Tab-separated table of C-alpha atoms in Angstrom:
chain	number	residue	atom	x	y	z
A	1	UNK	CA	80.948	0.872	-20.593
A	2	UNK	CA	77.463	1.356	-20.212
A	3	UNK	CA	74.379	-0.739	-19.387
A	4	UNK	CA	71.907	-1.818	-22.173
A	5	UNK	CA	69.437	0.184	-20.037
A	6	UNK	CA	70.591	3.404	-19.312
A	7	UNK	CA	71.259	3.240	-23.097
A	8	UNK	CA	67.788	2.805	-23.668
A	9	UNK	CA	66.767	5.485	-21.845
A	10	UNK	CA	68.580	7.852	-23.543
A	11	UNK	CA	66.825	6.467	-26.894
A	12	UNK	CA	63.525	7.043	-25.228
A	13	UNK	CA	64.282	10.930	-24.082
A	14	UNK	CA	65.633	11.568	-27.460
A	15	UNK	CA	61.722	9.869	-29.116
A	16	UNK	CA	64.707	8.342	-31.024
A	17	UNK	CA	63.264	5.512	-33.868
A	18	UNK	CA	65.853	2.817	-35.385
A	19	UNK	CA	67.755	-0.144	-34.545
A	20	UNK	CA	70.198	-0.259	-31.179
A	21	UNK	CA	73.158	-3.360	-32.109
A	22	UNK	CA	74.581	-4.828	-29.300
A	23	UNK	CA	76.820	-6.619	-31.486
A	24	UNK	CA	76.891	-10.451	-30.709
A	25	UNK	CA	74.433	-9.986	-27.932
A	26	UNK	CA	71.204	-8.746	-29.672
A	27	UNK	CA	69.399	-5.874	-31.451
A	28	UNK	CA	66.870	-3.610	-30.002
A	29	UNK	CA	64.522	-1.680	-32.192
A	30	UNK	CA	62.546	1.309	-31.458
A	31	UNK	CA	59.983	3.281	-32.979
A	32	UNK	CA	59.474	7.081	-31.006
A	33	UNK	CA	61.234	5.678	-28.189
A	34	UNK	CA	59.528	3.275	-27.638
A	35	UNK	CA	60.892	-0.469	-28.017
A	36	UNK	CA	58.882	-2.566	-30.615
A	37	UNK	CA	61.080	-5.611	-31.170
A	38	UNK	CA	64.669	-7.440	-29.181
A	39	UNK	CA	66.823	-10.149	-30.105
A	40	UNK	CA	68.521	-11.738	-28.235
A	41	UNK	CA	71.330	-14.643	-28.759
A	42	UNK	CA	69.811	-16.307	-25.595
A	43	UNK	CA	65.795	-16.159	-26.678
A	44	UNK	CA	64.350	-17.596	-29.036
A	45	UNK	CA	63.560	-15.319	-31.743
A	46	UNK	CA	59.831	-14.704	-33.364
A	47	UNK	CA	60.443	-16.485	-36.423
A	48	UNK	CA	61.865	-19.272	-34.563
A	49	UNK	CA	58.764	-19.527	-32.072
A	50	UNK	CA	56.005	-19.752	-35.138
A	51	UNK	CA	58.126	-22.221	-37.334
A	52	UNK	CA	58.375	-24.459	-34.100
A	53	UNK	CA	54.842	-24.520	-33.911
A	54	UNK	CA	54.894	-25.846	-37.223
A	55	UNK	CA	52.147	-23.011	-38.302
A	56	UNK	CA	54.631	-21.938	-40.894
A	57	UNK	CA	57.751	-23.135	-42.374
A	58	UNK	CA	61.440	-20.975	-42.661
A	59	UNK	CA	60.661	-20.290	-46.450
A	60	UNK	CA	57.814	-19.141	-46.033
A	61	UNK	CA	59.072	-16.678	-43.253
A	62	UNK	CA	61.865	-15.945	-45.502
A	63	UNK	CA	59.938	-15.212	-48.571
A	64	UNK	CA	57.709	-12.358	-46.252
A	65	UNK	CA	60.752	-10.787	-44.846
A	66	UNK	CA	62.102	-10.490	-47.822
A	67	UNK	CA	58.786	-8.831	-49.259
A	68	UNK	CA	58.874	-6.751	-46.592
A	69	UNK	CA	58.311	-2.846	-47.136
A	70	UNK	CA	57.812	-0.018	-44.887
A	71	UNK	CA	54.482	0.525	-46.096
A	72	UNK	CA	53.292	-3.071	-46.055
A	73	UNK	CA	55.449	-4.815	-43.211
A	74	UNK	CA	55.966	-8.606	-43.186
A	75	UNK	CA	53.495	-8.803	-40.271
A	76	UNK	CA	50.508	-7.616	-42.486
A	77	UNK	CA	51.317	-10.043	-45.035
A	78	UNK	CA	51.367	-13.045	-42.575
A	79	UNK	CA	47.989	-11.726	-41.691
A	80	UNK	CA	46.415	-11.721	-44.978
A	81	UNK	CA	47.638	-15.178	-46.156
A	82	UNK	CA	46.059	-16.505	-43.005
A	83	UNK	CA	48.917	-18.315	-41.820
A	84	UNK	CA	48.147	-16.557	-37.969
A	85	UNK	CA	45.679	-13.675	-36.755
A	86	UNK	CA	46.521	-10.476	-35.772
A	87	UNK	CA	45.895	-11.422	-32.205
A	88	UNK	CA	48.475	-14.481	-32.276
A	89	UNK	CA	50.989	-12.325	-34.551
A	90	UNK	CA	50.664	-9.479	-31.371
A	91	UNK	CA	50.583	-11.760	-28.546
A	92	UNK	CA	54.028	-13.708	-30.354
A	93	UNK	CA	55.546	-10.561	-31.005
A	94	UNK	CA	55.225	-9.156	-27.560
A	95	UNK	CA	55.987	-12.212	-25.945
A	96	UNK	CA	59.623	-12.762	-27.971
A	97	UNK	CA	60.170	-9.034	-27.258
A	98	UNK	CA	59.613	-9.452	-22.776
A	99	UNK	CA	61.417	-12.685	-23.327
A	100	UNK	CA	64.387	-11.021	-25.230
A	101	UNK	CA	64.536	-7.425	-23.020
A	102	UNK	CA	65.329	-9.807	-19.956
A	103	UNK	CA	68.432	-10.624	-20.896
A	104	UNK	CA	68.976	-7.604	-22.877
A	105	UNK	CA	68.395	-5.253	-20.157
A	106	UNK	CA	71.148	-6.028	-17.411
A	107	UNK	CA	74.304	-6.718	-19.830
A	108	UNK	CA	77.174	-3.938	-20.581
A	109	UNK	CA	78.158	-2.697	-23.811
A	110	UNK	CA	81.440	-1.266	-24.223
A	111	UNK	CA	79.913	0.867	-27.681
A	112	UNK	CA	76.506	0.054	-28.566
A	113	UNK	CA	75.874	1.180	-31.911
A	114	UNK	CA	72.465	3.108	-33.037
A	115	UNK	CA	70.839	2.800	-36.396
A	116	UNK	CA	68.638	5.642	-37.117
A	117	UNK	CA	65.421	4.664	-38.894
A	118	UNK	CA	66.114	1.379	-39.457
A	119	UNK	CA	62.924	-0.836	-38.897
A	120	UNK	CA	61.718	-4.377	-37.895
A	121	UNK	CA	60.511	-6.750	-40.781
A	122	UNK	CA	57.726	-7.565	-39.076
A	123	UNK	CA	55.974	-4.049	-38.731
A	124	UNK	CA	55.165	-2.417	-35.100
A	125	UNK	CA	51.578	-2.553	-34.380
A	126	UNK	CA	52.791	-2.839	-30.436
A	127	UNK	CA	55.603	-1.151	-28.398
A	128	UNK	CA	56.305	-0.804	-25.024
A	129	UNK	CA	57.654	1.975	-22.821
A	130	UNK	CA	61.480	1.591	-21.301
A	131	UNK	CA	59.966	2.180	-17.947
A	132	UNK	CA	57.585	-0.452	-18.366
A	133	UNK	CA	59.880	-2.939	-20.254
A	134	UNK	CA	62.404	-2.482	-17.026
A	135	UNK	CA	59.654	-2.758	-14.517
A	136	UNK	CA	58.400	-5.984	-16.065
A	137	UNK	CA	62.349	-7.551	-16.551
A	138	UNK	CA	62.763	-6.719	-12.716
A	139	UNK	CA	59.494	-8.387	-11.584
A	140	UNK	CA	61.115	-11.376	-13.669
A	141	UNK	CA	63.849	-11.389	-12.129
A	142	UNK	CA	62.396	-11.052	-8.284
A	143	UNK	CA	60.035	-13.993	-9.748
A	144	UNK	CA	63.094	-16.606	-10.581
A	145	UNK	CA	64.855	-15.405	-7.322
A	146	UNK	CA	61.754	-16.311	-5.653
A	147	UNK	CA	61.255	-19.600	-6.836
A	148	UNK	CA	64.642	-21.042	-6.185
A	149	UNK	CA	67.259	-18.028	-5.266
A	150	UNK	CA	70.278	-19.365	-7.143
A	151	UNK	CA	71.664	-18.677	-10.503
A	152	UNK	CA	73.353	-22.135	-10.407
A	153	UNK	CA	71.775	-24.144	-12.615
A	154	UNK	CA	70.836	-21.501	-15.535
A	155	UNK	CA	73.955	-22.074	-17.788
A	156	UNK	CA	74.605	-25.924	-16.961
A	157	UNK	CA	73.244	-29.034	-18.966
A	158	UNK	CA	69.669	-29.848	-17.250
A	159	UNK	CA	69.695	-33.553	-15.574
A	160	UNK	CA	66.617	-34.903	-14.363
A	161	UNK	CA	66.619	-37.164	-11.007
A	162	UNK	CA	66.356	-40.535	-12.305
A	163	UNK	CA	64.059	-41.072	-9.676
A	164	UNK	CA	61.071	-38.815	-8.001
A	165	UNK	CA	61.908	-38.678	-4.236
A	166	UNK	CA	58.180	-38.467	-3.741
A	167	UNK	CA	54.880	-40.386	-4.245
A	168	UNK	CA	53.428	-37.812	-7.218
A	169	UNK	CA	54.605	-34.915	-8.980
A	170	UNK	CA	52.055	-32.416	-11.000
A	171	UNK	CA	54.350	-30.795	-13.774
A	172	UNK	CA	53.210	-27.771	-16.138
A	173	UNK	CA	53.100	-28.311	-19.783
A	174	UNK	CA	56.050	-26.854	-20.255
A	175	UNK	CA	58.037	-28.846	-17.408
A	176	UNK	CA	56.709	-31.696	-18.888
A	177	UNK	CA	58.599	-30.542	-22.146
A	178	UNK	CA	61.578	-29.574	-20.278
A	179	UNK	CA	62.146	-33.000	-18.472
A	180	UNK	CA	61.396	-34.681	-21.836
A	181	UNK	CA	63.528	-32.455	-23.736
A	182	UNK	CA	66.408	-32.541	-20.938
A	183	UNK	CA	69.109	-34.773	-23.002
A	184	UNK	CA	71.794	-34.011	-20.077
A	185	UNK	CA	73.823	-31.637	-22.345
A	186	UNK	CA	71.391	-29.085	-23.087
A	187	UNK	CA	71.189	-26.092	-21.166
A	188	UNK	CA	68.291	-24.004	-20.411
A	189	UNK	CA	68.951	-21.875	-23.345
A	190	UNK	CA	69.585	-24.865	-25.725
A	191	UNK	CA	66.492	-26.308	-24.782
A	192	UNK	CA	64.673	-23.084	-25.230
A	193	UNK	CA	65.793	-22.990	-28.829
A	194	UNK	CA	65.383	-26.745	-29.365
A	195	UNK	CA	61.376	-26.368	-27.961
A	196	UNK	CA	60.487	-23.271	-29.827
A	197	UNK	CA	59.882	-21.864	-25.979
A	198	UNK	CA	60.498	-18.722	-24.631
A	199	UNK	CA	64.059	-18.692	-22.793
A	200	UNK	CA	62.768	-16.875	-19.503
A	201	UNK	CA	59.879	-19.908	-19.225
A	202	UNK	CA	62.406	-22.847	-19.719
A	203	UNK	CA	64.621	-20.628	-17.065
A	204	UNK	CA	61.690	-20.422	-14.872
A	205	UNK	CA	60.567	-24.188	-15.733
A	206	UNK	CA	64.090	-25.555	-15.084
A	207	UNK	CA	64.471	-23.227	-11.419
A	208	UNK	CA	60.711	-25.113	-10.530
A	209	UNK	CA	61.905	-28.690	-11.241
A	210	UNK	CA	65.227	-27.836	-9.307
A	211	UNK	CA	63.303	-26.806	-5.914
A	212	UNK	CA	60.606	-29.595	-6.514
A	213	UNK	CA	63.649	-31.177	-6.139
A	214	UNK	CA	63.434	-33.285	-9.643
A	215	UNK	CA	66.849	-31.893	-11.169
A	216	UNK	CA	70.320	-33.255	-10.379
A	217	UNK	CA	72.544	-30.392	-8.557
A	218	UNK	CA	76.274	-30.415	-9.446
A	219	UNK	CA	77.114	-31.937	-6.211
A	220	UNK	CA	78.869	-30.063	-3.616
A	221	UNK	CA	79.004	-26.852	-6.055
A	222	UNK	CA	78.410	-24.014	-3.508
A	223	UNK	CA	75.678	-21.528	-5.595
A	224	UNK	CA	77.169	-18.795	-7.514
A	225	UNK	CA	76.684	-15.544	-7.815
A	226	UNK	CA	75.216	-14.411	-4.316
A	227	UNK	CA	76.056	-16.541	-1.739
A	228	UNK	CA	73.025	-17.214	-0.941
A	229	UNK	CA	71.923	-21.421	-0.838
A	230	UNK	CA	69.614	-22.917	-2.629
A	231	UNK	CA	66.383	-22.602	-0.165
A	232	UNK	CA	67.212	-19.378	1.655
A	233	UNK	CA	69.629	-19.370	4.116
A	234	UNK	CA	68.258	-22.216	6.142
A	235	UNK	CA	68.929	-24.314	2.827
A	236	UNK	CA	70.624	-27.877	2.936
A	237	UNK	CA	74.505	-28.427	3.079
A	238	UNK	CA	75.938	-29.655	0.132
A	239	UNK	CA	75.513	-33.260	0.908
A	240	UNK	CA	78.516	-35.723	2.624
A	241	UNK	CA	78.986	-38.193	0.908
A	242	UNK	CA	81.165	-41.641	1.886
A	243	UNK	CA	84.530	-41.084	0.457
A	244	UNK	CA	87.393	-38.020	0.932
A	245	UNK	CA	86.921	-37.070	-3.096
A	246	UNK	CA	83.420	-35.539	-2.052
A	247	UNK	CA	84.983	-33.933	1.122
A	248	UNK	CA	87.421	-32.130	-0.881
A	249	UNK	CA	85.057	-31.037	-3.569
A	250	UNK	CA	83.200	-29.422	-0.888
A	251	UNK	CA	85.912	-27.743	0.323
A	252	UNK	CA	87.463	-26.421	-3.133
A	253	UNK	CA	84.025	-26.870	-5.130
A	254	UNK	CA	83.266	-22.876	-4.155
A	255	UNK	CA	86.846	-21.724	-5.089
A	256	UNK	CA	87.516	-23.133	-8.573
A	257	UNK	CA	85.011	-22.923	-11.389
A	258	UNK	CA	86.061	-25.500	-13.579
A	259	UNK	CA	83.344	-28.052	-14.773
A	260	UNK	CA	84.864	-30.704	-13.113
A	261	UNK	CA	82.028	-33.799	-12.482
A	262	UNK	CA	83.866	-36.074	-9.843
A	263	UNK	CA	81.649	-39.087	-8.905
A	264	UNK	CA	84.139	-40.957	-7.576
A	265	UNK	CA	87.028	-40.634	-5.036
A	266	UNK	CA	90.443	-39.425	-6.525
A	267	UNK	CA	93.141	-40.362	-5.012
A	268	UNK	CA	95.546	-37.573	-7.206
A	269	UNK	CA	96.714	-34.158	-5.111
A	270	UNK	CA	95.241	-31.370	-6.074
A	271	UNK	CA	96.887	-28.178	-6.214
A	272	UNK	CA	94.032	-26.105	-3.941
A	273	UNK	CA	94.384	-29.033	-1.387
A	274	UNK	CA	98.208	-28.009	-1.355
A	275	UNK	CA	97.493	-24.236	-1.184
A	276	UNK	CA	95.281	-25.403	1.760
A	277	UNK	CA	97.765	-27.089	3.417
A	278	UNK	CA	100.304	-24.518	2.823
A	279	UNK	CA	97.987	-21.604	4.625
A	280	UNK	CA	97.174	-23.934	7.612
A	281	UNK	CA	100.947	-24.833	8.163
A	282	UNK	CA	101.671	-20.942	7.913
A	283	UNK	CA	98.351	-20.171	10.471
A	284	UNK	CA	99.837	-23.008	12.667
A	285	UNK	CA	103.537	-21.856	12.974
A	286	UNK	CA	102.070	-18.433	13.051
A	287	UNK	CA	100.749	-18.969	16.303
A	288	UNK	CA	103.185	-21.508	17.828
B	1	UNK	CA	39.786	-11.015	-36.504
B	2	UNK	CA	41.110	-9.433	-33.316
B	3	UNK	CA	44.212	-7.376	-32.168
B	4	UNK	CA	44.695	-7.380	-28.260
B	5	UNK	CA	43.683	-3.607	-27.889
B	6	UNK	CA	40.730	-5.156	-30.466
B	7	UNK	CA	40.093	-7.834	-28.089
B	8	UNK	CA	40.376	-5.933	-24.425
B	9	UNK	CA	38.260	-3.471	-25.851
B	10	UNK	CA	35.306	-6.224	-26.365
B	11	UNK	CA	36.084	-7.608	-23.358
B	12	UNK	CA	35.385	-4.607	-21.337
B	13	UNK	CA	32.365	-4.032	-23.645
B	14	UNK	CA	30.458	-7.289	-21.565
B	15	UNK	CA	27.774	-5.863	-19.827
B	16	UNK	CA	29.037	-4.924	-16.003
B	17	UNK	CA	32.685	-5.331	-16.689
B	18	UNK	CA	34.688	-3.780	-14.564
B	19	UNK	CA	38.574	-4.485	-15.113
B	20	UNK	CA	39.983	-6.972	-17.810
B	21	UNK	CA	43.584	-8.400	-18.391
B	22	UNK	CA	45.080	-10.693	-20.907
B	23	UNK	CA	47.736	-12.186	-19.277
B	24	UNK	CA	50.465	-14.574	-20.425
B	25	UNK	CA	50.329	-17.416	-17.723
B	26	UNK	CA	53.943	-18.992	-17.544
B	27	UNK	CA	55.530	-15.411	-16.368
B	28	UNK	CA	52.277	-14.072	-15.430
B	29	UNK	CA	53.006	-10.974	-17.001
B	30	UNK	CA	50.026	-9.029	-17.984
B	31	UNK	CA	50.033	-8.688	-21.793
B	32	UNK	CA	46.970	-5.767	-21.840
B	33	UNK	CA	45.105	-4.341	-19.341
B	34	UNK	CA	41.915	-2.164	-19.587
B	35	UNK	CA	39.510	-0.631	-17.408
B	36	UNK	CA	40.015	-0.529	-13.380
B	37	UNK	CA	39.438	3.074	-12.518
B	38	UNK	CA	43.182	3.318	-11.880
B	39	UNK	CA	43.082	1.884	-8.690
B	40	UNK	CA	44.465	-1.451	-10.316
B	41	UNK	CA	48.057	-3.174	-9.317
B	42	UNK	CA	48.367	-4.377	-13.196
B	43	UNK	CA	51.491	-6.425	-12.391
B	44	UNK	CA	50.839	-7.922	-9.456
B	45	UNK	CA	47.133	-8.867	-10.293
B	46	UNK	CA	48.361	-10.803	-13.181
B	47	UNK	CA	51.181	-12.683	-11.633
B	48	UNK	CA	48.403	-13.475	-8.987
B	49	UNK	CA	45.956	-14.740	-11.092
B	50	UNK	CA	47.965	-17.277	-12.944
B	51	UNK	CA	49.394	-18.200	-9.498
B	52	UNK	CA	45.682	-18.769	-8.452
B	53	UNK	CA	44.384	-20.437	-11.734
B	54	UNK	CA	47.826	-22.633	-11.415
B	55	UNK	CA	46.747	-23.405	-8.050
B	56	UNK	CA	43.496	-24.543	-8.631
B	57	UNK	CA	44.708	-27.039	-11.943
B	58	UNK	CA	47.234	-28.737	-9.159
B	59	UNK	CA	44.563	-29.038	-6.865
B	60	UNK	CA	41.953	-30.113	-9.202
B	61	UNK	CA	44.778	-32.836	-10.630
B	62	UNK	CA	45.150	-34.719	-7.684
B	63	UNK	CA	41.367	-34.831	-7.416
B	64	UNK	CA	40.949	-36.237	-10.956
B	65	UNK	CA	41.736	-40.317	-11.258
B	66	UNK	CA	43.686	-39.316	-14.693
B	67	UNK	CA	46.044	-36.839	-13.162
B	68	UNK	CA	45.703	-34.128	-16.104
B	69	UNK	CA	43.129	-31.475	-16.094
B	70	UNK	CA	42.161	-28.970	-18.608
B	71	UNK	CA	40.057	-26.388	-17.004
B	72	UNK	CA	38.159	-24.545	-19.649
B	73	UNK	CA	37.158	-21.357	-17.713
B	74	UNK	CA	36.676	-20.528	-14.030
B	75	UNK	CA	34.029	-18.500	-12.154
B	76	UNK	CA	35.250	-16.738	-8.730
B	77	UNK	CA	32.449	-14.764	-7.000
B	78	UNK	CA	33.998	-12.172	-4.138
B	79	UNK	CA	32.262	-9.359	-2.636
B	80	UNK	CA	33.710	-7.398	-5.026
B	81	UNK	CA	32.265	-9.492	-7.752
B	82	UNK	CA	32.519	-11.944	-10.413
B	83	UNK	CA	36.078	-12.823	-11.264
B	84	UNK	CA	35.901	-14.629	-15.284
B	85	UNK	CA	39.240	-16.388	-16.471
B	86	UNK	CA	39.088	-17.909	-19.368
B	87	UNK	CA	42.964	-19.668	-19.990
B	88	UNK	CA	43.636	-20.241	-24.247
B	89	UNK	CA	45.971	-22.421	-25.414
B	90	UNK	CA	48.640	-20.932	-28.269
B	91	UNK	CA	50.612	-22.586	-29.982
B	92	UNK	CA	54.080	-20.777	-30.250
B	93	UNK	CA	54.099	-19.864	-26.414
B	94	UNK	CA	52.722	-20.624	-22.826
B	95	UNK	CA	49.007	-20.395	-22.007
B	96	UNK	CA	47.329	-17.282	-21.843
B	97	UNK	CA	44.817	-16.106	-19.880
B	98	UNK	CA	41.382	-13.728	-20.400
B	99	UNK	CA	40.425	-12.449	-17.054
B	100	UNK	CA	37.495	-9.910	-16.382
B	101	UNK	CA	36.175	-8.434	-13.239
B	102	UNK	CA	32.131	-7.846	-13.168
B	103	UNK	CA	30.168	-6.060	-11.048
B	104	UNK	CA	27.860	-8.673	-9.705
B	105	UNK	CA	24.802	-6.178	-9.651
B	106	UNK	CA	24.657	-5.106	-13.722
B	107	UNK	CA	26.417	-8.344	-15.140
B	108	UNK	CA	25.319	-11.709	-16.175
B	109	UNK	CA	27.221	-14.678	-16.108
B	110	UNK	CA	26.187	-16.881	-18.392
B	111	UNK	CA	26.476	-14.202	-20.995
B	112	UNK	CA	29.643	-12.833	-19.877
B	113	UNK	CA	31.324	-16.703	-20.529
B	114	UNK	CA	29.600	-16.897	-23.962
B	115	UNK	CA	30.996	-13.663	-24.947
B	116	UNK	CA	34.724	-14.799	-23.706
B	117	UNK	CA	34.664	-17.846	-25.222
B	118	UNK	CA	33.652	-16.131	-28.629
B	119	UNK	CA	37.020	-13.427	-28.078
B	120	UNK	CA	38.706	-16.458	-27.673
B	121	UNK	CA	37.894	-18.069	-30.814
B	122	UNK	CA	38.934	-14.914	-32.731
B	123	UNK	CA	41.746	-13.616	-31.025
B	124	UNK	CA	43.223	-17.209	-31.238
B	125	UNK	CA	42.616	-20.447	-34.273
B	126	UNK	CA	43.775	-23.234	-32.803
């Protein structure tokens, strides 16, 4: 079991050029150790991002990978039937690769399998260093934490707040796109592939909507992952709400993590509110 | 037609350039960077220049009676001197951004922003 980063590394001291298959997870392709192109199950992939645009359809994608040599990649050919510049082909490229590395970079692979020599359809007119590829995923990272420190919301459905508590908002292009894309079963990820928008922007969009307060927050869920509330650690309780269904949530929401959406009161025992009942009765007799 | 290396290297070319970046707004992540002596926090430069030029569109929105704004380029003059960013719109991702840093003694202005806003037009068809 090793990380997707130290085995990058070891690509890189070796000036090792081919493809690195992370099975289901993605494919990361270097050329003199140095990483060219990712893929990534979560991102978007480049194809995906210039058909969205509409600038080109899936054939004709199709038709120039599959023309694709090693002297004359697919990229080159793109160029020269105009459908984008060299600039926008660069700048797309790049931008699926960062997008893709970030949630490359932290996962495990029990055996990640190398492919010596084998190349990227599109051609590698840009690479980046592993150094600098980490750097950048970790300034990502510090940059999501920063805007609202909880992983809570990254792999649920996005909800918008049916109504602004506020007298204006000012939303980014690509909030805009999120709220209107938000169909309350799409995740982040979903709605990345769905825009034709890089995964770590609809991430970042979604976390900005949450702390301007615009996105509904499974209710009494205590945030995953670190501990740490939504806000810091002067962040608001999970709110109390009339009835004793909400209480309990509360109470069991940080213990189980089923989906479980409970707008209303339930009157049915739950097991946890046995177990609960069980330990007090124990602590109770325990000092009696 | 222009490839970013292409593209920074024309940028720095502007007469009294000084640094230049292209960075990619939404993550601020600086795509290329050129110039700056070496003295130049790349990444944290470019995550603070989109924060400023997003700054300045919210601020500029709820001045405007429509509530959008487009800003086409923006002119910063420090004592250290002319700060250029020119944002481009692309089609298949988030805004990017062309910044350069001139010295205000050998540059002009009004040159400098035709000169951007010709990059533009060939590192990017819209």
């Amino acid at each position: 079991m090793q990380t997707v980063r130290d085995a990058l590394i070891g690509l890189a001291d070796d000036h090792a050029t081919g493809a690195l298959r992370l099975g289901r997870i993605g494919t990361l392709y270097l050329v003199d150790g140095r990483v060219t192109h990712a893929e990534s199950a979560v991102s978007p992939a480049v194809e995906d991002l210039l058909t969205a645009c509409g600038r080109i359809s899936a054939h004709a994608v199709r038709q120039a990978r599959q023309a694709a040599t090693a002297q004359r990649p697919g990229g080159e050919r793109l160029i020269s039937q105009g459908v984008l510049t060299r600039g926008e082909l660069e700048l797309c490229a790049l931008g699926a690769l960062l997008d893709a590395a970030y949630f490359l970079l932290g996962a495990t692979v029990h055996r990640p399998g190398f492919q010596p020599g084998a190349r990227h359809w599109l051609g590698a007119r840009w690479h980046l260093d592993v150094t600098e590829l980490s750097r950048e995923c970790e300034r990502r990272r510090r940059q999501l934490d920063q805007v609202w420190p909880s992983t809570e919301l990254d792999a649920l459905p996005v909800v918008p707040v049916g109504r602004v508590p506020a007298q204006a908002v000012v939303l980014t292009p690509l909030q805009w796109e999120v709220v209107v894309g938000a169909d309350a079963a799409a995740t982040p990820a979903d709605l990345a592939h769905r825009l034709g928008r890089p995964a770590y922007s609809v991430l970042l969009a979604v976390r900005q909507l949450a702390a301007a307060g615009l996105l509904r927050l499974p209710k009494g869920r205590l945030p995953a992952g670190s501990g740490v509330p939504p806000g810091g650690t002067t962040g608001p309780l999970p709110r109390r709400v009339a009835g004793t269904g909400a209480i309990r949530e509360a109470v069991t929401g940080g213990l189980d993590g089923s989906k479980r959406s409970c707008r209303l009161p339930q009157a049915t025992a739950n097991p946890a509110d046995v177990d609960l009942l069980v330990r007090l009765k124990k602590a109770l007799e325990a000092l009696a | 037609m222009l490839g970013i290396e292409d593209c920074l290297a024309e940028v720095m070319a502007i007469p009294g350039a000084v640094d230049a970046m292209v960075i990619d707004q939404t993550s601020g992540t600086a795509v290329a960077a050129g110039g700056g002596e070496g003295n130049l926090d790349v990444g944290r430069s470019a995550a603070g220049l989109s924060e400023t030029l997003r700054a300045t569109a919210d601020g500029l929105a709820s001045t405007s009676a429509g509530g959008t704004v487009r800003i086409s380029d923006m002119i910063i003059t420090t004592d250290d001197g002319h700060h250029l960013l020119k944002p481009l719109e692309t089609v298949f991702d988030g805004p990017l951004v062309m910044y350069v840093r001139l010295d205000s003694k050998r540059s002009n202005i009004a040159l400098a922003r035709h000169r951007l806003q010709n990059l533009a037009g060939r590192l990017i068809t819209t």
